[in-house]
CSV table of C-alpha atoms in Angstrom, one decimal:
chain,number,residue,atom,x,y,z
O,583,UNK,CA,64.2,-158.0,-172.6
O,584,UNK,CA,61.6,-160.4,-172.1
O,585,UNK,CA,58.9,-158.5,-171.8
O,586,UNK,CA,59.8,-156.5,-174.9
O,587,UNK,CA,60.0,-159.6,-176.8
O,588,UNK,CA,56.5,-160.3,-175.5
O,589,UNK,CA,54.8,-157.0,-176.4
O,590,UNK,CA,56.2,-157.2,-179.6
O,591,UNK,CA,55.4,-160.5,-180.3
O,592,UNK,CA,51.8,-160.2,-179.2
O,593,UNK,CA,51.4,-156.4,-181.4
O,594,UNK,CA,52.8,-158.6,-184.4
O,595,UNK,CA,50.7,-161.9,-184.0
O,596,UNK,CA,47.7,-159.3,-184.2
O,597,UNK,CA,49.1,-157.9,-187.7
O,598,UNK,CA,49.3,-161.3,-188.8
O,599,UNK,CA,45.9,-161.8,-188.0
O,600,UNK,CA,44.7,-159.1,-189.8
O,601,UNK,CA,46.6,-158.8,-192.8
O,602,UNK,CA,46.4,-163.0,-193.1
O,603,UNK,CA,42.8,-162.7,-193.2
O,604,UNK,CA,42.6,-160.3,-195.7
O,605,UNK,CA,44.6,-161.6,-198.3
O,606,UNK,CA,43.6,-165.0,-197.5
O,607,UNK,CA,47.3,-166.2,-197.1
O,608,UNK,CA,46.8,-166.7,-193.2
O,609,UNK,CA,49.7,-165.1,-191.2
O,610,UNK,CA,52.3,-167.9,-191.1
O,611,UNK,CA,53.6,-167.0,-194.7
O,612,UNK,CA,54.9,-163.4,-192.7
O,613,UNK,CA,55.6,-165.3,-189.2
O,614,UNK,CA,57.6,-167.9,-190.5
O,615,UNK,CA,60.2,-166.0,-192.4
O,616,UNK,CA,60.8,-163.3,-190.6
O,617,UNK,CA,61.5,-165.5,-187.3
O,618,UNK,CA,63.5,-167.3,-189.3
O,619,UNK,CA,65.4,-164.1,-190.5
O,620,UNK,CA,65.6,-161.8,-187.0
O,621,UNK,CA,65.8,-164.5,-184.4
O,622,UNK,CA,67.2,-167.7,-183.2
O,623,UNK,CA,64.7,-169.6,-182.2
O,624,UNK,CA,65.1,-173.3,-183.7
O,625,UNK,CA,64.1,-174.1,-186.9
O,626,UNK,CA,61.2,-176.4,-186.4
O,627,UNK,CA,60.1,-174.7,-183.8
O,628,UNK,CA,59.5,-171.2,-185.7
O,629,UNK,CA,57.9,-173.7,-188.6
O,630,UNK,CA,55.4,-175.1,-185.9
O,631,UNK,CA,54.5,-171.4,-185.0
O,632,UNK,CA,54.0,-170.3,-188.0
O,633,UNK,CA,51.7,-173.1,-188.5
O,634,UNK,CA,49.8,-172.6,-185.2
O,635,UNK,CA,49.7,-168.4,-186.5
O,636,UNK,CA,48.3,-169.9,-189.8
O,637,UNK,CA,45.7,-172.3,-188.7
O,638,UNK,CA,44.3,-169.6,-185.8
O,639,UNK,CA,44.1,-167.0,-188.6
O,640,UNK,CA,42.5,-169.6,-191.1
O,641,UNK,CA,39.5,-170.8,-188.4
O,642,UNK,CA,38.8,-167.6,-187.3
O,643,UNK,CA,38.3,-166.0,-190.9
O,644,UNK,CA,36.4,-168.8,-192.7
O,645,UNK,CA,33.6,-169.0,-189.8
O,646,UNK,CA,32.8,-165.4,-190.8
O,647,UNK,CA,33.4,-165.8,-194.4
O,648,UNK,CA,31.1,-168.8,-195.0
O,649,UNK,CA,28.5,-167.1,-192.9
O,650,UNK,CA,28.4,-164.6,-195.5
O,651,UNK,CA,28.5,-167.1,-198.1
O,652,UNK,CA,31.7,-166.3,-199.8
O,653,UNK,CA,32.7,-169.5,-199.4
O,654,UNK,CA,32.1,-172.3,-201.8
O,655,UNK,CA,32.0,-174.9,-199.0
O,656,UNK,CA,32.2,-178.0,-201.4
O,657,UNK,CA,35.3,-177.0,-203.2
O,658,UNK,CA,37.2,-176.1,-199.9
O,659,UNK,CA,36.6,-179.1,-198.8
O,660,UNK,CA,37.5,-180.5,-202.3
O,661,UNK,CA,40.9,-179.1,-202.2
O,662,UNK,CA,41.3,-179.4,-198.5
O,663,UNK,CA,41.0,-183.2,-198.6
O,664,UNK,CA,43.9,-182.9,-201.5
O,665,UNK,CA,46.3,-180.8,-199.6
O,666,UNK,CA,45.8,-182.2,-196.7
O,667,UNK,CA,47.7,-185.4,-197.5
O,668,UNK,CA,50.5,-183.5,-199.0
O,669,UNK,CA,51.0,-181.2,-196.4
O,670,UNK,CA,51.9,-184.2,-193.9
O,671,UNK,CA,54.4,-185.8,-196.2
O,672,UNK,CA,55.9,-181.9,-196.5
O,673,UNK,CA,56.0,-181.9,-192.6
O,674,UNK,CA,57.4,-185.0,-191.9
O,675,UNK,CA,60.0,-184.4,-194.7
O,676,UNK,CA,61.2,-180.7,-193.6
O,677,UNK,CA,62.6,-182.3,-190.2
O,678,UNK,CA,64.1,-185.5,-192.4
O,679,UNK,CA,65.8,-182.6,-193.9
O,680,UNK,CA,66.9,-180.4,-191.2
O,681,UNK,CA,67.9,-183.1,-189.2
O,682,UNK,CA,70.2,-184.8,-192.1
O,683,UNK,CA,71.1,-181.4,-193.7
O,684,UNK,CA,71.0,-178.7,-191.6
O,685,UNK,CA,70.4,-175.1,-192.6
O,686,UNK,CA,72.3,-175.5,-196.2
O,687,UNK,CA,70.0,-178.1,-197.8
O,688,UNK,CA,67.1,-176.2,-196.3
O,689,UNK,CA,68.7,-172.5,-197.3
O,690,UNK,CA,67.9,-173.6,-201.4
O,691,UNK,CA,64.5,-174.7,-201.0
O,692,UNK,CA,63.7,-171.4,-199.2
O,693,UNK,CA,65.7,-169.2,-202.4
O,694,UNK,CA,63.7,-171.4,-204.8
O,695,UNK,CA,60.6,-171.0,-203.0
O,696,UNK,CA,61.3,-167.2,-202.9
O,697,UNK,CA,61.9,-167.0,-206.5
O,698,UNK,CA,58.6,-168.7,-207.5
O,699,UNK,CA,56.9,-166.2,-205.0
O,700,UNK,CA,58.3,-163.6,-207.1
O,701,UNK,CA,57.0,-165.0,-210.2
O,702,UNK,CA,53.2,-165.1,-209.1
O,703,UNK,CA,53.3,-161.6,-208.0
O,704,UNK,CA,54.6,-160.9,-212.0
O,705,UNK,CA,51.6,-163.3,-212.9
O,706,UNK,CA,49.1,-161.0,-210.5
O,707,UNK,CA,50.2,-157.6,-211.5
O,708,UNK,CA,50.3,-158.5,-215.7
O,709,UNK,CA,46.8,-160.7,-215.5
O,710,UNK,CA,44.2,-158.8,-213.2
O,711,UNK,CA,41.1,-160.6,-213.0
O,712,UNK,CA,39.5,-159.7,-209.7
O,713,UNK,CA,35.9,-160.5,-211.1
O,714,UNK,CA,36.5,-162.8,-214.4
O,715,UNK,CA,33.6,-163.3,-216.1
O,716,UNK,CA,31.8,-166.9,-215.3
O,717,UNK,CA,32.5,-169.4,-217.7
O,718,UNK,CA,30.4,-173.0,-218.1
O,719,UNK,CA,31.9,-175.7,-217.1
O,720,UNK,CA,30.7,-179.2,-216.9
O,721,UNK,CA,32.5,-180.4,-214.2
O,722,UNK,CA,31.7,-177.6,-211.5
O,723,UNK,CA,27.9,-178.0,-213.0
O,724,UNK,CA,27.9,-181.9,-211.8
O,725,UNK,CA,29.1,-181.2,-208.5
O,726,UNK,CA,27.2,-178.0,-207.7
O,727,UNK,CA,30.4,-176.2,-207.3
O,728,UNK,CA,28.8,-173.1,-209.1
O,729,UNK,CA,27.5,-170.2,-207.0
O,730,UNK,CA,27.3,-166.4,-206.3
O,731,UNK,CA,28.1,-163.9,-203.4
O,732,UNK,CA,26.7,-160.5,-202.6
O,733,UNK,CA,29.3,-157.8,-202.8
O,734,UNK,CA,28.9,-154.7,-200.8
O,735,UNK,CA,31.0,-153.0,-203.2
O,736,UNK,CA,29.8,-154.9,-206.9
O,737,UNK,CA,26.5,-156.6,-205.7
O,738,UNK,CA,25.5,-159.9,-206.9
O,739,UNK,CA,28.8,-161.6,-208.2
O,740,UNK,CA,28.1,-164.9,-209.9
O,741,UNK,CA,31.4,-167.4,-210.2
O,742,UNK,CA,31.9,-170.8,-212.0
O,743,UNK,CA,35.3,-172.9,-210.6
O,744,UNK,CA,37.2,-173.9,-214.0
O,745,UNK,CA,40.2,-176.0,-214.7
O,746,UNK,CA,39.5,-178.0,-211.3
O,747,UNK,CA,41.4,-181.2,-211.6
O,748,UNK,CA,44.8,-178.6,-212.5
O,749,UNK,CA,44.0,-176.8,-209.4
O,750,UNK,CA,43.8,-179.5,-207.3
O,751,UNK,CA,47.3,-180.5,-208.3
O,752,UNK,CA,48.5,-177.1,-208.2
O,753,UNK,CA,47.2,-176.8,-204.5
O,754,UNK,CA,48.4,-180.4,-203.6
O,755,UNK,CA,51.7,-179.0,-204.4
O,756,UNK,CA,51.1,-175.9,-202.3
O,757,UNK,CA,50.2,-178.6,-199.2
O,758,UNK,CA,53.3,-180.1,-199.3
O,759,UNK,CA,55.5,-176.8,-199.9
O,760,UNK,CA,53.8,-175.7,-196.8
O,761,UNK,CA,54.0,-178.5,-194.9
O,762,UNK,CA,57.5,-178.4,-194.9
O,763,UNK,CA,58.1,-175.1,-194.5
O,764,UNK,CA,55.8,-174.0,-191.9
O,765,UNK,CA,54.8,-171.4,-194.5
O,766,UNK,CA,51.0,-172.5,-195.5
O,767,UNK,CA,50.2,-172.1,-199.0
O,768,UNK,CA,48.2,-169.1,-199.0
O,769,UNK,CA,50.5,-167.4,-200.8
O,770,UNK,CA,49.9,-169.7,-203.8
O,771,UNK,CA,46.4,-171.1,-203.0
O,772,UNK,CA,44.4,-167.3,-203.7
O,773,UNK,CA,46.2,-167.0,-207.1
O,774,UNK,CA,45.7,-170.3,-208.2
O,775,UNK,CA,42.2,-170.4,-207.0
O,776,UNK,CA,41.9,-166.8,-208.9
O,777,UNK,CA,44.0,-167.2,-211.6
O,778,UNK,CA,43.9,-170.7,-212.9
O,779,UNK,CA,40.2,-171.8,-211.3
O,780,UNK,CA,38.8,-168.2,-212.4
O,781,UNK,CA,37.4,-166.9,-209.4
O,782,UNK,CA,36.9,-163.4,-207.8
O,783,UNK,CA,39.3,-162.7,-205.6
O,784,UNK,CA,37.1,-162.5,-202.6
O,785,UNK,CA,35.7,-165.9,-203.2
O,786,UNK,CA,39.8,-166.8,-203.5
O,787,UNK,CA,40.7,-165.5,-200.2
O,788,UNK,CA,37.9,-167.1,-198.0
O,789,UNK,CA,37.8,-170.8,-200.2
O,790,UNK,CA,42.0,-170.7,-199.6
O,791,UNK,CA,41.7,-169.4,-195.8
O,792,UNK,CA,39.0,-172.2,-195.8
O,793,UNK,CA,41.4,-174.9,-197.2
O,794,UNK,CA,44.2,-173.6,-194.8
O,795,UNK,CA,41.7,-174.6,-192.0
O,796,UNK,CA,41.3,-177.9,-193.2
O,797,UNK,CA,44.5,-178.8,-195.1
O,798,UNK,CA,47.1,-178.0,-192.2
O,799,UNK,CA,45.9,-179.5,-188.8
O,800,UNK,CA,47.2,-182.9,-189.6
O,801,UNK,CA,50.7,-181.4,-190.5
O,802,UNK,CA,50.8,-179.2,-187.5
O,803,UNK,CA,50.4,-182.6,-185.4
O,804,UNK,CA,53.7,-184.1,-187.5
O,805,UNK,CA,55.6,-181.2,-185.6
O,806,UNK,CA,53.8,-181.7,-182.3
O,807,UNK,CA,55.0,-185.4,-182.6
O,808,UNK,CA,58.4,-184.3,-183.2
O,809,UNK,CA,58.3,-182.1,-180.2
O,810,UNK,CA,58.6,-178.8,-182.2
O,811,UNK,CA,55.5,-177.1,-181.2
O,812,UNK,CA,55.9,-174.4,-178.4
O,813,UNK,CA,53.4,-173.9,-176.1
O,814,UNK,CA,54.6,-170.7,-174.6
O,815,UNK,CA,54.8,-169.1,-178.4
O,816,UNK,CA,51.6,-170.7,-179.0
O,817,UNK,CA,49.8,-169.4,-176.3
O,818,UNK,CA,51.5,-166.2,-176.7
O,819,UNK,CA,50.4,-165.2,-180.6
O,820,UNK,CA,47.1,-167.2,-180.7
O,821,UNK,CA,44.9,-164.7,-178.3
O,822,UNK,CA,46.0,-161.6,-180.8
O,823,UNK,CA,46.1,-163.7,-184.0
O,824,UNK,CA,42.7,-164.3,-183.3
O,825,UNK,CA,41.4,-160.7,-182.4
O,826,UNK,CA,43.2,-159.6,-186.1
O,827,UNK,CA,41.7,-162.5,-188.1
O,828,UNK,CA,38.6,-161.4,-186.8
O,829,UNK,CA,39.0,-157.4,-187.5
O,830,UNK,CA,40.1,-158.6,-191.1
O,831,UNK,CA,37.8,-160.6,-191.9
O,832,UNK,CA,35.2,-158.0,-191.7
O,833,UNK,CA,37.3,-155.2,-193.3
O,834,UNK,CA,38.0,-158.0,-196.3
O,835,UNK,CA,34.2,-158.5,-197.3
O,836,UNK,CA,33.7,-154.5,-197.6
O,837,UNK,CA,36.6,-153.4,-199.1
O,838,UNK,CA,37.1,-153.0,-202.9
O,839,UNK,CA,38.9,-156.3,-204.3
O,840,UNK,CA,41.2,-153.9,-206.0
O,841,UNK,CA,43.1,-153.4,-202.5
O,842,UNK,CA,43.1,-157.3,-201.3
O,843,UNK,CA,45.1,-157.6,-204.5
O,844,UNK,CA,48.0,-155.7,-203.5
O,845,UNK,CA,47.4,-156.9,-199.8
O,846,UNK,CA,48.6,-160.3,-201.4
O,847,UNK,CA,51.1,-158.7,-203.8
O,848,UNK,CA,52.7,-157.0,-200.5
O,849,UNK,CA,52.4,-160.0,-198.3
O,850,UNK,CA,54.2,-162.2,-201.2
O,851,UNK,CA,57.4,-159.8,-201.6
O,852,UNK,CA,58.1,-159.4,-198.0
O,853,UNK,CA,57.8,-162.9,-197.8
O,854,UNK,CA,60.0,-163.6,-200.6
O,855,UNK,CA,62.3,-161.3,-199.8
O,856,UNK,CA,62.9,-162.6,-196.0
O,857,UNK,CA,63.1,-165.8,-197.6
O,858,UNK,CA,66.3,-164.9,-199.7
């Protein structure tokens, strides 16, 4: 039985890779809930994994992505340094709250989380705005956040970040809602990074898989504090995970953006559904 156990778990970490890498969400949003869901494994522990999955996805992917220059470097980091704080006050508070509540405190965060899952992929399938149209902005002009990437598919794609102080609460937010879940914010990083900051979706999956790389190292130490972090799971999904991120990332730069959208749509209601 072990040995199943381990050949499924190393065939799934490399999914993870490769589907977190493409939609930019970076694998633990899929590890995390279904582990919570199919086995019984302890809680913290699965949230640790799912971090570890996240963060080995996130690295992997953003080395390839910036060497392409999809990245906008300076606004990861932006965002990253944001996030970052909130994700450790998530972690710290997800095993106050397991440890005070157990499963039932935890089990309405997760159906609330769900729900708002659900609502983004509403927000993604009515507003589609995989190459929105660059718009000035004054702010993103003064830091020299503007920029452009060459799209195998489009060509030269030119991008402005807008709205930047709303994202950066929006994706503080996201930091500490992964933090405490183990989740990482993928999920909600791209679509606020496409949808609210208005840019392509490319440039949204490598800038949050970037900001996952930055954002979640300091939370993933909160759980290996705690003792949570497993390094038998660890050392099992991190080889694979690593392989997949690397496939995706580059199948992501050369496929249409049209397809990384329902990637994301796909990864969000699996998630969401596991959640519930």
């Amino acid at each position: 039985m072990e040995y199943l156990f381990i050949i499924i778990l190393t065939a799934a970490s490399f999914a993870l890779g490769l589907v977190g890498s493409i939609a930019g969400v970076g694998g633990g949003v899929l590890f995390t809930p279904i582990f919570l869901a199919f086995t019984q494994m302890n809680v913290d522990v699965i949230r640790a994994a799912g971090l570890a999955v996240a963060l080995t996805t996130a690295v992997i992917s953003s080395r390839n992505y910036i060497r392409a220059g999809i990245t906008p470097f300076k606004l990861a980091l932006l965002f990253g340094a944001v996030a970052s704080l909130t994700a450790i006050v998530g972690a710290a508070l997800g095993i106050y709250i397991v440890k005070q509540f157990g499963k039932v405190g935890e089990a309405y965060v997760r159906i609330a989380l769900a729900s708002v899952m659900l609502l983004v992929v509403v927000a993604m399938f009515l507003k589609r705005q995989d190459y929105p149209e660059p718009r000035p902005n004054k702010i993103a002009e003064k830091l020299g956040l503007a920029g452009f990437y060459n799209d195998p598919v489009r060509g030269r794609v030119a991008y402005v970040p807008n709205r930047i102080f709303l994202s950066a609460l929006l994706i503080s937010g996201v930091g500490f809602i992964g933090g405490m879940f183990g989740l990482i914010g993928g999920w909600a990083i791209v679509p606020i990074l496409n949808l609210v900051s208005r840019l392509p979706l490319k440039v949204a999956v490598a800038t949050s898989l970037t900001i996952i790389a930055i954002t979640y190292a300091p939370a993933l130490m909160v759980y290996n504090i705690n003792g949570a972090l497993n390094a038998y799971i660890v050392a099992l999904t991190a080889p694979m995970v690593a392989l997949g991120a690397l496939v995706g990332s580059k199948i992501m730069i050369k496929i249409k953006a049209s397809v990384i959208r329902y990637a994301i749509i796909a990864v969000m209601i699996i998630s969401a559904i596991q959640l519930i």
